[in-house]
XYZ file of C-alpha atoms in Angstrom:
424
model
C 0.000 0.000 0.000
C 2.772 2.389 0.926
C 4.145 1.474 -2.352
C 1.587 2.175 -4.551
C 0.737 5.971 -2.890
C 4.808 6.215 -3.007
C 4.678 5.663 -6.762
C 1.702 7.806 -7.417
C 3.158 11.081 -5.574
C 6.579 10.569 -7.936
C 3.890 10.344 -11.114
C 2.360 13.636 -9.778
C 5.617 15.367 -8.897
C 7.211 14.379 -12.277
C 4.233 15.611 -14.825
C 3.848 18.991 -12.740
C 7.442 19.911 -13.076
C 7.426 18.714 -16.993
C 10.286 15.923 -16.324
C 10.645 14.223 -20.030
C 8.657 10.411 -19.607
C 10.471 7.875 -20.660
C 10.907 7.208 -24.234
C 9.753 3.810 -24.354
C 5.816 5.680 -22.997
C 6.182 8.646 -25.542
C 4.058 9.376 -28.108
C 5.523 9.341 -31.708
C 6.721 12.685 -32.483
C 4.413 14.572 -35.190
C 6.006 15.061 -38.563
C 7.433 18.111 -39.272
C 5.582 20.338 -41.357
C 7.262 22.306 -44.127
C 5.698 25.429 -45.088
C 6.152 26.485 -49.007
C 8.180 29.137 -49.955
C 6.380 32.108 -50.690
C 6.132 32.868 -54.247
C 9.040 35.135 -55.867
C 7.300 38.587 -56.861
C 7.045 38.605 -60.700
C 9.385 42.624 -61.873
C 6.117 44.400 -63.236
C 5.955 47.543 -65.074
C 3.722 50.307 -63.970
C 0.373 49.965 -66.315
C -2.204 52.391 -66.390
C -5.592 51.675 -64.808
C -8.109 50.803 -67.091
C -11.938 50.003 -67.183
C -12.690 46.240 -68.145
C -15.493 43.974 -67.451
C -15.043 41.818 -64.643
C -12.868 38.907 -64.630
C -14.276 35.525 -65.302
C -13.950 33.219 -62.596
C -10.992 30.552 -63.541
C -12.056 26.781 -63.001
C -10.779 25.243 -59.767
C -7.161 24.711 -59.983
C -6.006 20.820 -60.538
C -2.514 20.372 -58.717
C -1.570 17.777 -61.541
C -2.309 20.409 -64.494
C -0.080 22.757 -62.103
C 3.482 20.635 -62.527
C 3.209 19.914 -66.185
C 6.480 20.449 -66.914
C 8.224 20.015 -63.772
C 7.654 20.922 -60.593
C 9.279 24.422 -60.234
C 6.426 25.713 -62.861
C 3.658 25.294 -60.134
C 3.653 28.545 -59.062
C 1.867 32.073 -59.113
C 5.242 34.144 -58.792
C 8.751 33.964 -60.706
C 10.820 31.580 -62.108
C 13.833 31.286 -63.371
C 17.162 30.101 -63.152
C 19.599 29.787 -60.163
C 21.980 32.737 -60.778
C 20.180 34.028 -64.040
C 19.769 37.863 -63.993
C 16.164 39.719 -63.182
C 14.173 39.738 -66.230
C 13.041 42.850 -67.445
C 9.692 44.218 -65.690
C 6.714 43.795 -67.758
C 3.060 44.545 -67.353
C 1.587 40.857 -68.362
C 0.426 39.058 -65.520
C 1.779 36.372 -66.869
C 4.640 34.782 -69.175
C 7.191 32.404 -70.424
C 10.205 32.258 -72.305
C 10.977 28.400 -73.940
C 13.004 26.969 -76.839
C 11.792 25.671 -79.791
C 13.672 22.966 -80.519
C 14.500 21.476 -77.356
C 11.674 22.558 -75.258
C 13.166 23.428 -72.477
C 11.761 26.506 -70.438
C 14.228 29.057 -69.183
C 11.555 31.024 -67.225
C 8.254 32.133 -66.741
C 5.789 33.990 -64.501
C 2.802 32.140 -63.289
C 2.892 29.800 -66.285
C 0.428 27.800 -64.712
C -1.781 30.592 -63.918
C -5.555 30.784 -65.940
C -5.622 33.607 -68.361
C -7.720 35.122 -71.327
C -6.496 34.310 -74.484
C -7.973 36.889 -76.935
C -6.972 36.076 -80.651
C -3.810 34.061 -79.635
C -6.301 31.214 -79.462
C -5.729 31.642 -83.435
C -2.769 29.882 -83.184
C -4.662 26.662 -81.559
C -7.283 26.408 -84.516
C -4.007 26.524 -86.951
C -2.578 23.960 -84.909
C -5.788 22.045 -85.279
C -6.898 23.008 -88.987
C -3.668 23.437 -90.894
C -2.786 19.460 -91.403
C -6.525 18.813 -92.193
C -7.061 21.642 -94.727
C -6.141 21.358 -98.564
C -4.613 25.317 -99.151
C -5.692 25.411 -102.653
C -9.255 24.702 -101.821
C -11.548 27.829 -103.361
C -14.160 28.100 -101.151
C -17.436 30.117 -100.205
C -17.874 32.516 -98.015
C -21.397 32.315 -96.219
C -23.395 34.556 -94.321
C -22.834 33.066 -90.955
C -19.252 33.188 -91.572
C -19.345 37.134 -90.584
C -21.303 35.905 -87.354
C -19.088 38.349 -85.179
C -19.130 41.062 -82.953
C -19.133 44.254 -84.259
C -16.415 46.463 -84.467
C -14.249 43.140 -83.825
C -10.929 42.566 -86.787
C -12.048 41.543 -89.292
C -10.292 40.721 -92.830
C -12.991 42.121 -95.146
C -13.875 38.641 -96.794
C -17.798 39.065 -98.471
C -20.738 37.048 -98.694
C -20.586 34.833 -101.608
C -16.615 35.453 -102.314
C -14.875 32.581 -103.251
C -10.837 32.437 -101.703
C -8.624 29.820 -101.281
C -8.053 28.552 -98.040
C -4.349 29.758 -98.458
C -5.720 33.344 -98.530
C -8.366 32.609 -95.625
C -5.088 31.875 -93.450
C -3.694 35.039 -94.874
C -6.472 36.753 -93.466
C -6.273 35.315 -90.466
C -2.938 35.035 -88.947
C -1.860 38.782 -90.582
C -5.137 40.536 -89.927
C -6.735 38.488 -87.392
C -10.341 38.109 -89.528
C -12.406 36.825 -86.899
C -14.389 35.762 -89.864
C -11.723 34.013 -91.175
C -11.609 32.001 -87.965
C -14.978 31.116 -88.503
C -14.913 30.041 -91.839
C -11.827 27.639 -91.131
C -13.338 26.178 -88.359
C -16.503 25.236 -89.762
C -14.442 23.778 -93.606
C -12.682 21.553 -90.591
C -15.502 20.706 -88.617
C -17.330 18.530 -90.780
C -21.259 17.500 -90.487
C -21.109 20.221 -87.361
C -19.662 22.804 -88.772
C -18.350 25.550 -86.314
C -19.145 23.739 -83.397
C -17.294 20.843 -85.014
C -14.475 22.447 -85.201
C -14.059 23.915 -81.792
C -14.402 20.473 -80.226
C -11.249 19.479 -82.478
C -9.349 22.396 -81.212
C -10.163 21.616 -77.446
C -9.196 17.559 -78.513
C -5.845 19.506 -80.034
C -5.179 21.251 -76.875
C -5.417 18.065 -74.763
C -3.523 15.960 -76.811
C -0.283 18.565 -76.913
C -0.482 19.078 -73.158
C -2.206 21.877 -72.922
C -4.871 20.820 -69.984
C -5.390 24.860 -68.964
C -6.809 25.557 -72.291
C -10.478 25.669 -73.173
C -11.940 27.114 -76.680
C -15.051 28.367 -76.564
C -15.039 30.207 -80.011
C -12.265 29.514 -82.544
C -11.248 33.305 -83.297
C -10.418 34.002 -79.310
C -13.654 36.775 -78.905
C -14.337 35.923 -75.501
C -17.202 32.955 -74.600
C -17.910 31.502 -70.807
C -15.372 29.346 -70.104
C -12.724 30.263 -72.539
C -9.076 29.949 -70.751
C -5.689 29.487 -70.809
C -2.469 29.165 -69.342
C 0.826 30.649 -70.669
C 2.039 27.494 -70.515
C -0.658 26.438 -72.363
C 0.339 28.615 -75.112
C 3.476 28.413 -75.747
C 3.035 24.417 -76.136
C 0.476 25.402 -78.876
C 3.015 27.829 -80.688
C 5.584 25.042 -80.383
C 3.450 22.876 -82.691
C 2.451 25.645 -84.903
C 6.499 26.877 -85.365
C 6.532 22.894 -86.616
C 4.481 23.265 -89.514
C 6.140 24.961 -92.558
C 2.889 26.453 -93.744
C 2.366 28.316 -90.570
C 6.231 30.031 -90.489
C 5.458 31.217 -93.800
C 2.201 32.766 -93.363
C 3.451 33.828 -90.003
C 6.289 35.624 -91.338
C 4.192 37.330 -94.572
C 4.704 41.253 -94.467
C 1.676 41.313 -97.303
C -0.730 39.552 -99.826
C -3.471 40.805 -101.883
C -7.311 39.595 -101.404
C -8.748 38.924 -104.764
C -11.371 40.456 -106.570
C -14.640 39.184 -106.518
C -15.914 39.743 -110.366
C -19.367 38.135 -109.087
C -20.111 40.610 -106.671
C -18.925 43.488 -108.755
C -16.354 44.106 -105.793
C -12.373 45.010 -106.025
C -9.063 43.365 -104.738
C -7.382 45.102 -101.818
C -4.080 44.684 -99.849
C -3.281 43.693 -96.213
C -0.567 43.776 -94.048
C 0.867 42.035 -91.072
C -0.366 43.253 -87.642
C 2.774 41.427 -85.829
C 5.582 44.263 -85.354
C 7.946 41.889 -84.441
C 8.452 40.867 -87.821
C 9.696 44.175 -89.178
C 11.672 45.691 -86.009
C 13.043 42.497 -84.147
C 16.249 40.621 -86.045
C 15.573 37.080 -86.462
C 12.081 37.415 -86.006
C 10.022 34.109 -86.974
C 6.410 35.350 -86.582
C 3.603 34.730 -83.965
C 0.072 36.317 -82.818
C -1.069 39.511 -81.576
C -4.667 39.509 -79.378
C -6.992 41.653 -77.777
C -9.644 41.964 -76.271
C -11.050 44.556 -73.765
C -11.620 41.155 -70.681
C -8.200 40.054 -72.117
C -6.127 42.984 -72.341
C -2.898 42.234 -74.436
C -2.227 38.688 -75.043
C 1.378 37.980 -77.431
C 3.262 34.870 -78.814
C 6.349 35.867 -80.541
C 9.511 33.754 -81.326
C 12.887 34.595 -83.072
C 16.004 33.198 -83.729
C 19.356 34.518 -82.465
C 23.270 31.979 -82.519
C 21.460 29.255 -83.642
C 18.769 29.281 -81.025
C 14.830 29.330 -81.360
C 12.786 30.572 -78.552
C 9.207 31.732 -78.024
C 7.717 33.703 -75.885
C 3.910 34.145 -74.581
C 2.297 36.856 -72.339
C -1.162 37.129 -70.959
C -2.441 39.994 -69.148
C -0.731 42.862 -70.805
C -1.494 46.740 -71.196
C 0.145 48.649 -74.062
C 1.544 51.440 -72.191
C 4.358 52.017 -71.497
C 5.362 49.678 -73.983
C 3.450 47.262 -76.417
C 2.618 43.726 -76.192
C 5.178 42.591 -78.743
C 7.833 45.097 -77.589
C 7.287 43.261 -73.927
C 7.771 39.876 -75.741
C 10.939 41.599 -77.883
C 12.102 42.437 -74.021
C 11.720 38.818 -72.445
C 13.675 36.993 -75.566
C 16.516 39.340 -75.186
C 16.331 37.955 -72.108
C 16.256 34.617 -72.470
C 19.014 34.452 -75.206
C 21.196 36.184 -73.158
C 20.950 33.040 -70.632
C 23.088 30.090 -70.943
C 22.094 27.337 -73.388
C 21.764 24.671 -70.366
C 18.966 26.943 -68.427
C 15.970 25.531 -67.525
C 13.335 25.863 -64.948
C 11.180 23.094 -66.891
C 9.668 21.375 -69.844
C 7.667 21.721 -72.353
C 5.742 18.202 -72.708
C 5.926 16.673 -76.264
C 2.387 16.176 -77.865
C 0.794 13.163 -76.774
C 3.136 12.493 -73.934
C 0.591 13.222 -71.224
C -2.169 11.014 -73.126
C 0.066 8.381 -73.151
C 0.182 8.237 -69.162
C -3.022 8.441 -68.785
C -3.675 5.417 -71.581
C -3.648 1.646 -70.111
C -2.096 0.582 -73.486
C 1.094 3.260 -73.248
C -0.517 4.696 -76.766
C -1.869 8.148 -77.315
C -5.655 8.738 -78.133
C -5.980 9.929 -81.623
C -8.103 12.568 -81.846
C -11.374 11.814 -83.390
C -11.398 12.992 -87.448
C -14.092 15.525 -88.805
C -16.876 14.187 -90.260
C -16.961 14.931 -94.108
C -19.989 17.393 -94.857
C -23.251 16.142 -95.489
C -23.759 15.563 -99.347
C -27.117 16.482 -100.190
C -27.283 16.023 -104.138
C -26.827 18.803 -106.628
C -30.190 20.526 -105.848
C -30.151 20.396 -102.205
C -26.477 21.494 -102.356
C -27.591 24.521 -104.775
C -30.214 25.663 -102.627
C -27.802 25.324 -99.648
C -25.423 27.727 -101.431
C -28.004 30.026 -102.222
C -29.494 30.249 -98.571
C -25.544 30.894 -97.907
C -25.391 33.900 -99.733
C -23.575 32.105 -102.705
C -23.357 34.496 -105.376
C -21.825 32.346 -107.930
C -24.750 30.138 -107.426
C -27.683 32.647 -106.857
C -26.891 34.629 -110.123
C -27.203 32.345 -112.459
C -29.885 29.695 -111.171
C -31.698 33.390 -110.670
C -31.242 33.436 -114.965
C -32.338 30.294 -115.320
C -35.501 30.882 -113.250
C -35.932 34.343 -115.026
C -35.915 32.719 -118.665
C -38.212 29.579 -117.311
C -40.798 31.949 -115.868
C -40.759 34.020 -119.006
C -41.067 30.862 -120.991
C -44.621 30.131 -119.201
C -45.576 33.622 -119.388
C -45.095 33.489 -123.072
C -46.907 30.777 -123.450
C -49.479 31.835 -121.452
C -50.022 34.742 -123.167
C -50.415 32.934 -126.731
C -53.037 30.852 -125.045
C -54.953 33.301 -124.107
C -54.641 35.224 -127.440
C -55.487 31.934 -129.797
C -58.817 31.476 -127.328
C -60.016 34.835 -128.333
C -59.454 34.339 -131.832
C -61.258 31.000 -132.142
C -64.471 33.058 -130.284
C -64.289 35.733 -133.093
C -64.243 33.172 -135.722
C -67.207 31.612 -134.572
């Protein structure tokens, strides 16, 4: 008895001073908890305020979409690497710098971080479009075709004009037609037609990598939903800098629209929108974009000792420098860093499918339906409810001369019944 109050006094007397158990009775020791670093403050320019309509909310972030590429890409702040100088302050609110060729990224500001794309999203319906499209094709402008907002870039391509798809891509990448984006998206959309061929640019996006990037229209005019990343982006200019149609198009000062004889309308000449190509050396092309929810959005890309590197900014205001002169800033940049930098990756198309398959083999995306044939009348009257003029004008002839046929006859008719009354 005297030993058992002895022992409990010593238990009493031990926890009230704090005197350590022994470690065979102590609780396992928590883990320790490592707090992340706090993201690196992106150099930004000072930018004017400006009125815009309010932000769309970005889908909830996916932590897997957020290291595509490596690891050091998942965050909101600054990148870049160990040692490498400051890169010049910009107003984007987001950006990357990567090379071409071997993909590697040698910085970026909130790469991972959803954006607006404005008419960069151009560059994913060429990335979609271009291998399925046949660039001597003459084809047919139609009424919803110019189904865009107004005041919104436009080439100046008419109801009824016939072009060849070279010169729709013309349009497109020099003067951003947002009609032009329609047209090529519905030619490569098959049986659904516009909404066709936005569903094969979102396949596109997901099958290069791009897992932040959403279409919601195929010229970039903004739609619910409609995001992207700058990583995003610059994946999508990798694959369009790999098709030799696109870096010539890209890199076109000029070209001349035809004249449409059938609609009694003229020829006229456009230029390239993309500055870069006349004032940067080594310039290889890209996409200007705008919108007033987007701001500035730029993909540029240039050449410089052998190197090829891109650059992509989202966010951007124009003042005190331009979108493209901000992009002309960050590839100084970057080709002034050693050829071994790298924060990161950019994935090759179809390497994340490929993960995700059972079999280890990418998904092929799922082809465009051919068009509905509907027989030479049905495709004549489809034309003309289009707006076709080459069709209107002279099935409108042939109606004329078969409707004064009747009337003709008609009229003799009527005039050999009177005579036959006089006579009797």
């Amino acid at each position: 008895m005297r030993a058992r109050v002895l022992a409990a006094a010593t238990a009493g007397v031990l926890l009230g001073t704090g005197t350590a158990v022994p470690a065979a009775h102590a609780a396992p020791p928590a883990p320790a908890r490592h707090a992340a670093p706090a993201p690196v403050p992106c150099p930004r320019a000072p930018a004017p305020k400006v009125s815009r309509p309010p932000r769309p909310v970005p889908p909830k972030a996916v932590p897997a979409d957020r290291v595509v590429g490596g690891a050091r890409l998942d965050t909101p702040g600054l990148v870049t690497p160990d040692g490498a100088p400051a890169p010049p302050a910009v107003t984007a609110t987001s950006w990357l710098v990567a090379d071409l060729d071997t993909g590697a990224v040698l910085g970026a500001c909130g790469p991972h971080e959803y954006g607006t794309p404005a008419s960069t999203q151009k560059l994913l319906l060429a990335a979609t479009m271009l291998p399925r499209l046949d660039p001597k094709q003459v084809v047919t402008v139609t009424r919803g075709d110019l189904n865009i907002a107004r005041g919104s870039s436009a080439v100046g391509l008419l109801v009824g004009g016939r072009y060849t798809v070279e010169t729709v891509w013309l349009g497109l990448l020099l003067n951003s037609g947002n009609e032009a984006a329609n047209l090529l998206a519905r030619l490569g959309g098959g049986a659904d037609g516009v909404a066709g061929g936005v569903r094969a640019m979102n396949e596109e996006a997901q099958r290069l990598g791009a897992r932040q990037t959403h279409a919601v229209t195929p010229s970039g005019l903004d739609g619910k939903g409609q995001f992207t990343s700058a990583y995003d982006l610059a994946l999508i200019g990798r694959a369009c800098f790999a098709n030799p149609l696109f870096r010539r198009y890209t890199l076109t000062e000029r070209t001349q629209i035809p004249a449409q004889p059938a609609l009694k309308k003229g020829g006229f000449q456009i230029q390239n929108e993309n500055q870069l190509i006349y004032r940067y050396p080594g310039a290889l092309g890209g996409k200007t974009g705008f919108t007033e929810l987007a701001r500035h959005s730029y993909v540029g890309a240039a050449q410089r000792g052998g190197r090829r590197l891109v650059v992509t900014l989202l966010g951007a205001e124009a003042r005190p420098v331009r979108g493209w002169q901000q992009g002309a800033q960050l590839l100084d940049w970057g080709f002034a860093l050693p050829r071994d930098a790298s924060v990161g990756r950019l994935v090759e198309p179809g390497e994340l499918a490929a993960e995700a398959a059972p079999s280890g083999s990418p998904t092929a995306p799922t082809p465009a339906s051919p068009p509905e044939w509907r027989g030479p009348a049905g495709t004549a009257l489809r034309r003309m409810a289009d707006g076709d003029w080459s069709v209107i004008v002279p099935v409108s002839g042939l109606l004329a001369l078969t409707v004064g046929g009747l009337v003709a006859a008609l009229a003799a008719r009527r005039r050999s019944r009177r005579s036959g009354r006089r006579r009797a």
